[in-house]
Tab-separated table of C-alpha atoms in Angstrom:
chain	number	residue	atom	x	y	z
F	1	UNK	CA	51.897	-47.016	50.635
F	2	UNK	CA	52.833	-44.202	52.997
F	3	UNK	CA	50.291	-41.774	54.427
F	4	UNK	CA	50.575	-38.004	54.396
F	5	UNK	CA	48.402	-35.250	55.838
F	6	UNK	CA	47.356	-32.565	53.336
F	7	UNK	CA	46.341	-29.362	55.113
F	8	UNK	CA	45.838	-27.218	52.017
F	9	UNK	CA	45.755	-23.428	52.319
F	10	UNK	CA	43.996	-21.119	54.756
F	11	UNK	CA	40.561	-19.679	54.200
F	12	UNK	CA	39.665	-16.447	55.988
F	13	UNK	CA	42.488	-17.001	58.473
F	14	UNK	CA	44.748	-19.645	59.987
F	15	UNK	CA	43.038	-22.779	61.197
F	16	UNK	CA	43.722	-23.385	64.901
F	17	UNK	CA	43.416	-27.104	64.205
F	18	UNK	CA	46.217	-27.430	61.646
F	19	UNK	CA	49.127	-27.665	64.075
F	20	UNK	CA	47.266	-30.140	66.281
F	21	UNK	CA	46.432	-32.244	63.217
F	22	UNK	CA	50.075	-32.227	62.126
F	23	UNK	CA	51.222	-33.341	65.568
F	24	UNK	CA	48.520	-36.013	65.672
F	25	UNK	CA	49.601	-37.281	62.250
F	26	UNK	CA	53.204	-37.495	63.397
F	27	UNK	CA	52.191	-39.485	66.468
F	28	UNK	CA	50.079	-41.812	64.316
F	29	UNK	CA	53.059	-42.580	62.100
F	30	UNK	CA	52.117	-40.498	59.072
F	31	UNK	CA	55.151	-40.000	56.880
F	32	UNK	CA	54.517	-36.417	55.719
F	33	UNK	CA	52.482	-33.230	56.096
F	34	UNK	CA	51.719	-30.839	53.228
F	35	UNK	CA	50.647	-27.218	52.821
F	36	UNK	CA	49.390	-25.327	49.769
F	37	UNK	CA	48.687	-21.830	48.473
F	38	UNK	CA	46.172	-20.165	46.157
F	39	UNK	CA	45.682	-16.393	46.512
F	40	UNK	CA	45.914	-15.871	50.256
F	41	UNK	CA	48.230	-17.678	52.655
F	42	UNK	CA	51.557	-18.903	51.307
F	43	UNK	CA	52.797	-22.478	51.500
F	44	UNK	CA	56.236	-22.025	53.080
F	45	UNK	CA	55.473	-19.939	56.178
F	46	UNK	CA	52.844	-22.330	57.533
F	47	UNK	CA	55.107	-25.294	56.768
F	48	UNK	CA	57.972	-23.669	58.671
F	49	UNK	CA	55.706	-23.194	61.688
F	50	UNK	CA	54.785	-26.876	61.566
F	51	UNK	CA	58.441	-27.840	61.189
F	52	UNK	CA	59.276	-25.975	64.406
F	53	UNK	CA	56.663	-27.965	66.338
F	54	UNK	CA	57.406	-31.455	64.964
F	55	UNK	CA	60.521	-33.593	64.829
F	56	UNK	CA	60.157	-36.507	62.418
F	57	UNK	CA	57.378	-36.016	59.901
F	58	UNK	CA	58.473	-34.982	56.407
F	59	UNK	CA	57.360	-31.582	55.099
F	60	UNK	CA	55.992	-30.834	51.633
F	61	UNK	CA	54.355	-28.146	49.549
F	62	UNK	CA	51.410	-29.406	47.512
F	63	UNK	CA	51.690	-27.124	45.825
F	64	UNK	CA	53.830	-23.992	45.794
F	65	UNK	CA	52.897	-21.965	42.727
F	66	UNK	CA	55.665	-21.253	40.254
F	67	UNK	CA	54.248	-17.860	39.294
F	68	UNK	CA	54.545	-16.694	42.900
F	69	UNK	CA	58.350	-16.681	42.905
F	70	UNK	CA	61.341	-16.837	40.642
F	71	UNK	CA	62.902	-20.307	40.603
F	72	UNK	CA	65.906	-19.071	42.593
F	73	UNK	CA	63.602	-17.628	45.274
F	74	UNK	CA	61.758	-20.950	45.474
F	75	UNK	CA	65.075	-22.774	45.762
F	76	UNK	CA	66.062	-20.436	48.609
F	77	UNK	CA	62.823	-21.210	50.454
F	78	UNK	CA	63.328	-24.949	49.999
F	79	UNK	CA	66.990	-25.124	51.002
F	80	UNK	CA	66.405	-22.869	54.024
F	81	UNK	CA	63.535	-24.979	55.339
F	82	UNK	CA	65.484	-28.158	54.601
F	83	UNK	CA	68.301	-26.901	56.846
F	84	UNK	CA	65.971	-25.736	59.616
F	85	UNK	CA	64.040	-29.018	59.653
F	86	UNK	CA	67.025	-31.341	59.485
F	87	UNK	CA	66.453	-32.542	55.924
F	88	UNK	CA	62.696	-33.073	55.954
F	89	UNK	CA	61.700	-30.853	53.023
F	90	UNK	CA	60.023	-31.978	49.790
F	91	UNK	CA	59.300	-29.321	47.173
F	92	UNK	CA	55.989	-29.728	45.355
F	93	UNK	CA	55.390	-27.257	42.523
F	94	UNK	CA	52.475	-26.353	40.288
F	95	UNK	CA	52.063	-24.016	37.332
F	96	UNK	CA	48.462	-23.007	38.208
F	97	UNK	CA	46.335	-21.552	35.385
F	98	UNK	CA	45.907	-18.321	33.416
F	99	UNK	CA	43.191	-16.923	35.667
F	100	UNK	CA	45.405	-17.055	38.763
F	101	UNK	CA	48.755	-16.340	37.130
F	102	UNK	CA	47.535	-13.260	35.286
F	103	UNK	CA	44.780	-12.193	37.676
F	104	UNK	CA	46.617	-12.612	40.972
F	105	UNK	CA	50.329	-12.624	40.203
F	106	UNK	CA	50.067	-10.041	37.448
F	107	UNK	CA	52.287	-11.818	34.955
F	108	UNK	CA	51.611	-13.577	31.660
F	109	UNK	CA	50.740	-17.241	31.678
F	110	UNK	CA	53.496	-18.949	29.669
F	111	UNK	CA	52.531	-19.767	26.096
F	112	UNK	CA	54.669	-22.873	26.375
F	113	UNK	CA	53.898	-24.287	29.852
F	114	UNK	CA	56.092	-27.347	29.344
F	115	UNK	CA	59.139	-25.233	28.542
F	116	UNK	CA	58.479	-22.860	31.445
F	117	UNK	CA	58.163	-25.779	33.876
F	118	UNK	CA	61.279	-27.494	32.563
F	119	UNK	CA	63.349	-24.299	32.893
F	120	UNK	CA	61.995	-23.628	36.387
F	121	UNK	CA	63.025	-27.072	37.620
F	122	UNK	CA	66.407	-26.782	35.876
F	123	UNK	CA	67.263	-23.570	37.739
F	124	UNK	CA	66.200	-24.998	41.106
F	125	UNK	CA	68.315	-28.105	40.595
F	126	UNK	CA	71.326	-25.947	39.721
F	127	UNK	CA	70.902	-24.001	42.973
F	128	UNK	CA	70.558	-27.162	45.047
F	129	UNK	CA	73.544	-28.895	43.460
F	130	UNK	CA	75.726	-25.784	43.840
F	131	UNK	CA	78.214	-27.031	41.266
F	132	UNK	CA	78.737	-23.558	39.810
F	133	UNK	CA	77.007	-20.281	39.036
F	134	UNK	CA	73.420	-20.627	37.855
F	135	UNK	CA	73.228	-20.197	34.097
F	136	UNK	CA	70.439	-20.903	31.663
F	137	UNK	CA	69.831	-19.675	28.131
F	138	UNK	CA	66.116	-19.974	28.713
F	139	UNK	CA	62.996	-18.573	27.130
F	140	UNK	CA	61.230	-17.875	30.430
F	141	UNK	CA	63.878	-18.129	33.144
F	142	UNK	CA	67.156	-16.924	31.633
F	143	UNK	CA	70.075	-16.593	34.047
F	144	UNK	CA	71.606	-14.057	33.940
F	145	UNK	CA	68.698	-12.003	32.608
F	146	UNK	CA	69.348	-10.933	29.016
F	147	UNK	CA	66.182	-9.079	28.046
F	148	UNK	CA	66.253	-5.816	26.140
F	149	UNK	CA	64.860	-3.973	29.175
F	150	UNK	CA	67.762	-5.092	31.383
F	151	UNK	CA	71.010	-3.278	32.160
F	152	UNK	CA	73.259	-6.004	30.814
F	153	UNK	CA	75.107	-6.022	34.153
F	154	UNK	CA	73.686	-9.276	35.483
F	155	UNK	CA	76.220	-11.759	36.807
F	156	UNK	CA	75.831	-15.510	37.115
F	157	UNK	CA	75.896	-16.339	40.819
F	158	UNK	CA	76.467	-19.413	42.924
F	159	UNK	CA	74.368	-19.743	46.099
F	160	UNK	CA	76.157	-18.498	49.202
F	161	UNK	CA	74.491	-21.117	51.386
F	162	UNK	CA	75.487	-24.733	50.939
F	163	UNK	CA	72.249	-26.723	50.512
F	164	UNK	CA	71.847	-29.541	53.012
F	165	UNK	CA	70.757	-31.985	50.286
F	166	UNK	CA	71.617	-31.452	46.627
F	167	UNK	CA	69.002	-34.084	45.756
F	168	UNK	CA	66.120	-32.499	47.683
F	169	UNK	CA	63.025	-34.093	46.073
F	170	UNK	CA	61.032	-32.053	43.567
F	171	UNK	CA	57.471	-33.125	42.783
F	172	UNK	CA	55.187	-31.583	40.176
F	173	UNK	CA	51.448	-31.168	40.039
F	174	UNK	CA	50.519	-32.109	36.478
F	175	UNK	CA	47.140	-32.793	34.864
F	176	UNK	CA	47.525	-32.879	31.083
F	177	UNK	CA	49.062	-35.896	29.285
F	178	UNK	CA	52.099	-33.980	27.966
F	179	UNK	CA	52.748	-32.381	31.334
F	180	UNK	CA	52.553	-35.759	33.053
F	181	UNK	CA	54.938	-37.299	30.518
F	182	UNK	CA	57.449	-34.518	31.131
F	183	UNK	CA	57.058	-34.880	34.896
F	184	UNK	CA	58.206	-38.484	34.626
F	185	UNK	CA	61.473	-37.309	33.069
F	186	UNK	CA	62.384	-34.140	35.025
F	187	UNK	CA	60.896	-34.612	38.525
F	188	UNK	CA	61.280	-36.997	41.440
F	189	UNK	CA	57.555	-37.446	41.755
F	190	UNK	CA	54.060	-36.459	40.742
F	191	UNK	CA	51.154	-34.891	42.622
F	192	UNK	CA	48.077	-36.014	40.654
F	193	UNK	CA	44.636	-34.515	41.035
F	194	UNK	CA	41.346	-36.474	41.103
F	195	UNK	CA	42.934	-39.908	41.342
F	196	UNK	CA	40.661	-42.800	40.502
F	197	UNK	CA	42.059	-46.007	42.030
F	198	UNK	CA	40.253	-48.081	39.400
F	199	UNK	CA	40.764	-45.939	36.283
F	200	UNK	CA	44.122	-44.199	36.740
F	201	UNK	CA	45.716	-45.932	33.751
F	202	UNK	CA	43.075	-44.822	31.257
F	203	UNK	CA	42.656	-41.352	32.765
F	204	UNK	CA	46.329	-40.433	32.986
F	205	UNK	CA	47.895	-42.706	30.382
F	206	UNK	CA	50.790	-43.739	32.602
F	207	UNK	CA	53.386	-46.146	31.236
F	208	UNK	CA	53.505	-49.647	32.645
F	209	UNK	CA	56.804	-48.967	34.415
F	210	UNK	CA	57.598	-45.754	36.270
F	211	UNK	CA	61.130	-44.479	36.963
F	212	UNK	CA	62.792	-46.209	39.897
F	213	UNK	CA	62.033	-44.428	43.153
F	214	UNK	CA	59.448	-42.180	41.531
F	215	UNK	CA	56.837	-40.822	43.952
F	216	UNK	CA	53.128	-40.848	43.069
F	217	UNK	CA	51.265	-38.848	45.708
F	218	UNK	CA	47.589	-38.077	45.021
F	219	UNK	CA	45.384	-36.250	47.499
F	220	UNK	CA	42.230	-37.836	48.831
F	221	UNK	CA	39.457	-36.378	50.955
F	222	UNK	CA	38.645	-38.840	53.738
F	223	UNK	CA	35.776	-38.885	56.201
F	224	UNK	CA	34.750	-41.601	58.630
F	225	UNK	CA	30.936	-41.474	58.788
F	226	UNK	CA	27.780	-43.568	58.489
F	227	UNK	CA	25.992	-41.273	56.008
F	228	UNK	CA	27.939	-41.492	52.747
F	229	UNK	CA	25.994	-38.787	50.817
F	230	UNK	CA	26.478	-36.362	53.715
F	231	UNK	CA	30.159	-37.269	53.909
F	232	UNK	CA	30.568	-36.511	50.222
F	233	UNK	CA	29.318	-32.935	50.565
F	234	UNK	CA	32.773	-31.461	51.420
F	235	UNK	CA	34.200	-33.323	48.415
F	236	UNK	CA	31.505	-31.884	46.169
F	237	UNK	CA	32.076	-28.401	47.605
F	238	UNK	CA	35.778	-28.659	46.775
F	239	UNK	CA	35.061	-29.934	43.283
F	240	UNK	CA	32.443	-27.260	42.652
F	241	UNK	CA	34.979	-24.559	43.532
F	242	UNK	CA	37.847	-26.036	41.530
F	243	UNK	CA	35.753	-26.865	38.469
F	244	UNK	CA	33.671	-23.704	38.578
F	245	UNK	CA	35.959	-21.113	40.112
F	246	UNK	CA	39.574	-22.171	39.562
F	247	UNK	CA	39.897	-21.148	35.934
F	248	UNK	CA	38.248	-19.445	32.987
F	249	UNK	CA	35.379	-21.150	31.215
F	250	UNK	CA	37.511	-21.388	28.080
F	251	UNK	CA	40.605	-22.704	29.865
F	252	UNK	CA	40.204	-24.670	33.065
F	253	UNK	CA	42.608	-27.568	33.522
F	254	UNK	CA	40.528	-29.052	36.364
F	255	UNK	CA	37.378	-29.086	34.221
F	256	UNK	CA	39.364	-30.629	31.367
F	257	UNK	CA	40.495	-33.439	33.657
F	258	UNK	CA	36.945	-34.055	34.856
F	259	UNK	CA	35.934	-34.276	31.200
F	260	UNK	CA	38.618	-36.880	30.494
F	261	UNK	CA	37.183	-38.875	33.372
F	262	UNK	CA	33.823	-39.035	31.593
F	263	UNK	CA	32.026	-36.085	33.159
F	264	UNK	CA	32.402	-33.440	30.474
F	265	UNK	CA	28.751	-32.338	30.404
F	266	UNK	CA	28.604	-32.183	34.176
F	267	UNK	CA	31.795	-30.096	34.292
F	268	UNK	CA	30.355	-27.612	31.811
F	269	UNK	CA	27.170	-27.337	33.879
F	270	UNK	CA	29.145	-26.721	37.082
F	271	UNK	CA	31.093	-23.945	35.347
F	272	UNK	CA	27.894	-22.392	34.035
F	273	UNK	CA	26.233	-22.356	37.453
F	274	UNK	CA	29.296	-21.070	39.251
F	275	UNK	CA	29.798	-18.253	36.753
F	276	UNK	CA	26.170	-17.233	37.256
F	277	UNK	CA	26.723	-16.923	41.006
F	278	UNK	CA	24.640	-20.030	41.744
F	279	UNK	CA	27.348	-21.701	43.778
F	280	UNK	CA	25.152	-23.970	45.878
F	281	UNK	CA	23.585	-25.327	42.714
F	282	UNK	CA	27.059	-25.813	41.246
F	283	UNK	CA	28.014	-27.958	44.224
F	284	UNK	CA	24.814	-30.010	43.937
F	285	UNK	CA	25.566	-30.521	40.233
F	286	UNK	CA	28.739	-32.458	41.071
F	287	UNK	CA	27.836	-36.135	40.572
F	288	UNK	CA	27.985	-38.214	43.737
F	289	UNK	CA	29.609	-40.988	41.696
F	290	UNK	CA	32.496	-38.739	40.697
F	291	UNK	CA	33.011	-37.390	44.230
F	292	UNK	CA	32.905	-40.908	45.650
F	293	UNK	CA	35.332	-42.299	43.084
F	294	UNK	CA	38.138	-39.958	44.145
F	295	UNK	CA	37.575	-39.983	47.927
F	296	UNK	CA	37.463	-42.287	50.955
F	297	UNK	CA	34.132	-41.683	52.660
F	298	UNK	CA	31.884	-43.886	54.774
F	299	UNK	CA	32.009	-46.432	57.618
F	300	UNK	CA	35.287	-48.078	58.567
F	301	UNK	CA	34.518	-51.240	56.567
F	302	UNK	CA	33.796	-49.273	53.404
F	303	UNK	CA	36.963	-47.202	53.759
F	304	UNK	CA	38.999	-50.366	54.357
F	305	UNK	CA	37.651	-51.997	51.210
F	306	UNK	CA	38.277	-48.931	49.074
F	307	UNK	CA	41.725	-48.341	50.557
F	308	UNK	CA	42.807	-51.694	49.125
F	309	UNK	CA	42.066	-50.361	45.642
F	310	UNK	CA	44.404	-47.416	46.206
F	311	UNK	CA	47.151	-49.794	47.316
F	312	UNK	CA	46.877	-51.944	44.176
F	313	UNK	CA	47.990	-49.123	41.878
F	314	UNK	CA	51.238	-47.145	41.636
F	315	UNK	CA	50.470	-44.805	44.548
F	316	UNK	CA	53.455	-44.503	46.894
F	317	UNK	CA	52.070	-41.763	49.155
F	318	UNK	CA	48.407	-41.085	49.900
F	319	UNK	CA	47.951	-37.467	50.996
F	320	UNK	CA	44.871	-37.385	53.201
F	321	UNK	CA	42.720	-34.290	53.578
F	322	UNK	CA	40.590	-34.544	56.700
F	323	UNK	CA	39.942	-32.244	59.656
F	324	UNK	CA	38.918	-35.223	61.769
F	325	UNK	CA	41.533	-36.912	64.029
F	326	UNK	CA	39.362	-40.051	64.253
F	327	UNK	CA	39.491	-40.434	60.462
F	328	UNK	CA	43.264	-39.983	60.461
F	329	UNK	CA	43.548	-42.608	63.190
F	330	UNK	CA	41.425	-45.163	61.330
F	331	UNK	CA	43.430	-44.733	58.137
F	332	UNK	CA	46.660	-45.213	60.080
F	333	UNK	CA	45.279	-48.426	61.580
F	334	UNK	CA	44.032	-49.738	58.232
F	335	UNK	CA	47.318	-48.939	56.500
F	336	UNK	CA	49.582	-50.467	59.144
């Protein structure tokens, strides 16, 4: 099981610690470093900055949002960074949800998310393979564009730049059963959310055998500490925001996943409190048991014991979220 460093996205501004953490992770032997985006900083610019200040560690987006760019624009970002970094790029994509897609990106959330995702990946793979002009008779991502509001002058184009790697890895963030099943057939890997090392089979319904070489790369919040309840507070804060604020009450994929993990009533309560502006209460309403199940928090011995459970499953890459170099160092030692 390889280790990766998940830096996420910026808050109010860039974190001065991110570059130092990425360099520290590279020195510790971490295999990869990952950036993200929501409705603020973008994933690719920060990753490019890290690429310029590192030499070996692989680079990934976990995740770049599909609604933010056309698939050809995303392919351009990926192939450009792959060239500049010497072939270190991994493209992680996510569809996001209606609240963000329509509220932030100002475009309709696709009524058929599976089809939209499949078309998006298809176009990117065509760009990267550069076998001919990009063409797709698609419902969401037609190339050339053939809508009634177009000019009819669109021409199928082949990328000018020769991609460094036609097989640049594409990973998908997927939560629902159908989306996960499709991910196994169209992507090179999967970025799961809220991974339970003891209940992943029942929660996600994975088949007994995954495709050869398929990457399974969940994120995990890690914190080396003596006080476990205190160490779980950042995990609960993250969960409170994602469950309560990252989606509409009627359609929140993160809350749905928490419900499938046996915490449906708690998820509904978190949403209710968050919507009422009672955010601190929403965080406190996150069960410690749930936060603990999906994280690595506590003294070294406790983390070591729990890390073994993550290794026993299908996880190939563990993407660690931690602002603490000492925690990163301990995980590197335990995983060596």
